[in-house]
């Protein structure tokens, strides 16, 4: 979704967006991602545009231990100051923003809200999702899901230091 600078009135613009996350490069990162619900407030600031807002969605991803699908809510807030493009003349008009604020360049006087959402959603995806904190994962030997079945592998496993005594056990 693109918003032209000229579409933003002096008092600012509020938008609600529901974006289908069919984003290039995200296939394979997850099993599925629900449509992203987002709200934006856009306003003129200096020679640029300040975009603030929040989004929420749900990612269905494989548990990093047992590979079962797990639904994880993903949400965050953002605040980005868009300034003139590097070769544009507006850049000098802008007083530098506080460090915690993201600064992006405005291309062709348009805001790419889809790109903004994509970036923020990807940043907030869990790196090592777990289906539950105490997930027992898969048996490294036989591959069964140890949350569902207990296999016999561990029973026969003997501390290597005791191996010389194994025939006595
Ligand atoms: Zn798990
Ligand atoms: Zn096993």
XYZ file of C-alpha atoms and ligand atoms in Angstrom:
171
model
C 0.000 0.000 0.000
C 1.400 3.363 -1.080
C 0.388 6.776 0.252
C 1.322 9.935 -1.618
C 2.628 12.834 0.396
C -0.083 15.008 -1.176
C -2.794 12.700 0.232
C -1.888 13.619 3.799
C -3.846 16.689 4.956
C -2.248 19.272 7.295
C -4.013 17.771 10.317
C -2.640 14.299 9.540
C -4.165 11.075 8.292
C -5.367 8.012 10.184
C -5.548 4.701 8.376
C -6.581 1.187 9.233
C -5.076 -1.486 7.043
C -5.588 -5.209 6.654
C -2.692 -6.542 4.631
C -2.363 -10.016 3.171
C 1.254 -10.903 3.888
C 2.155 -12.174 0.429
C 5.616 -10.823 0.725
C 8.547 -11.674 -1.418
C 11.195 -13.673 0.366
C 9.145 -14.843 3.325
C 8.100 -18.220 1.929
C 9.630 -20.990 3.948
C 10.117 -18.882 7.056
C 6.856 -20.055 8.534
C 3.937 -22.331 7.891
C 1.540 -19.396 7.610
C 0.996 -15.830 8.670
C -2.480 -14.398 9.238
C -3.470 -11.120 7.570
C -1.783 -8.232 9.338
C -4.099 -5.722 11.033
C -2.457 -2.332 11.356
C -3.266 1.252 12.210
C -1.235 4.209 11.024
C -1.115 7.867 11.876
C 0.700 9.933 9.252
C 1.600 13.567 9.746
C 3.877 16.176 8.213
C 6.945 16.853 10.297
C 9.652 19.229 9.203
C 10.032 18.457 5.527
C 9.258 14.818 6.082
C 6.437 12.577 7.240
C 6.159 10.933 10.622
C 4.454 7.541 10.602
C 3.382 6.045 13.926
C 1.220 3.019 14.461
C 0.842 -0.553 15.568
C 0.172 -3.930 14.034
C -0.940 -7.378 15.102
C -1.049 -10.756 13.444
C -0.579 -14.431 14.238
C 2.240 -16.546 12.896
C 1.887 -20.314 12.720
C 5.418 -21.640 12.885
C 7.067 -24.961 13.682
C 8.237 -25.396 17.277
C 12.032 -25.210 17.254
C 12.282 -28.371 19.373
C 9.511 -30.727 18.276
C 8.440 -29.190 14.914
C 4.737 -29.178 15.856
C 2.870 -26.153 14.485
C 2.426 -23.449 17.078
C 0.392 -20.214 16.850
C 2.270 -17.198 18.117
C 0.742 -13.715 18.353
C 3.032 -11.093 16.864
C 2.460 -7.407 17.537
C 4.396 -4.216 18.050
C 4.318 -0.458 17.705
C 6.459 1.599 15.377
C 7.532 5.161 14.823
C 9.347 6.052 11.631
C 10.345 9.435 10.282
C 10.432 9.565 6.485
C 12.756 12.209 5.134
C 13.447 13.371 1.582
C 15.370 11.071 -0.732
C 19.182 11.317 -0.531
C 19.363 13.316 -3.741
C 16.360 15.494 -2.914
C 16.607 19.017 -1.567
C 14.291 18.512 1.405
C 16.768 16.565 3.411
C 18.492 19.604 4.885
C 15.237 20.977 6.237
C 14.893 18.191 8.716
C 16.207 18.458 12.186
C 17.644 15.148 13.247
C 15.211 12.941 15.052
C 15.793 11.350 18.449
C 17.985 8.292 18.220
C 15.287 5.815 19.124
C 13.217 6.811 16.123
C 13.759 4.996 12.819
C 14.543 7.192 9.862
C 13.772 6.104 6.299
C 13.985 7.886 3.001
C 10.874 8.908 1.176
C 10.976 7.685 -2.398
C 9.169 9.691 -5.056
C 7.189 11.435 -2.300
C 5.408 8.183 -1.471
C 5.238 6.132 1.695
C 5.434 2.390 1.249
C 3.250 1.208 4.130
C 3.457 -2.424 3.019
C 7.230 -2.268 3.225
C 7.010 -0.697 6.667
C 4.707 -3.473 7.878
C 6.792 -6.218 6.323
C 9.935 -4.976 8.014
C 8.302 -4.652 11.420
C 6.555 -8.014 11.278
C 9.763 -9.814 10.255
C 11.679 -8.114 13.054
C 9.181 -9.370 15.589
C 8.964 -13.004 14.556
C 10.202 -15.361 17.266
C 13.586 -16.839 16.389
C 13.190 -20.007 18.420
C 9.474 -20.530 18.900
C 8.408 -23.144 21.427
C 5.042 -24.876 21.601
C 5.404 -24.651 25.379
C 8.247 -23.702 27.687
C 8.796 -27.293 28.790
C 8.648 -28.838 25.317
C 10.711 -32.029 25.404
C 11.480 -32.035 21.690
C 12.280 -35.037 19.545
C 14.400 -37.977 20.631
C 17.785 -37.456 18.975
C 18.054 -41.216 18.412
C 14.675 -42.479 17.216
C 12.971 -39.184 16.367
C 9.711 -39.701 18.314
C 7.996 -36.643 19.774
C 8.864 -36.956 23.460
C 5.842 -34.827 24.406
C 3.603 -37.646 23.169
C 5.558 -40.832 23.615
C 8.456 -41.828 25.790
C 10.795 -44.039 23.858
C 13.182 -46.618 25.257
C 16.352 -44.920 24.028
C 17.206 -43.206 27.285
C 16.664 -46.305 29.355
C 19.513 -48.060 27.647
C 21.774 -45.071 27.655
C 24.606 -45.512 30.106
C 26.891 -42.836 31.423
C 30.110 -43.249 29.381
C 32.129 -43.223 32.600
C 30.235 -46.318 33.773
C 30.537 -48.165 30.509
C 33.374 -50.412 31.674
C 31.063 -51.565 34.477
C 28.045 -52.022 32.217
C 28.151 -55.818 32.308
C 27.806 -55.624 36.088
C 24.644 -53.474 36.017
Zn 7.538 -28.293 20.897
Zn 14.176 -42.496 21.195
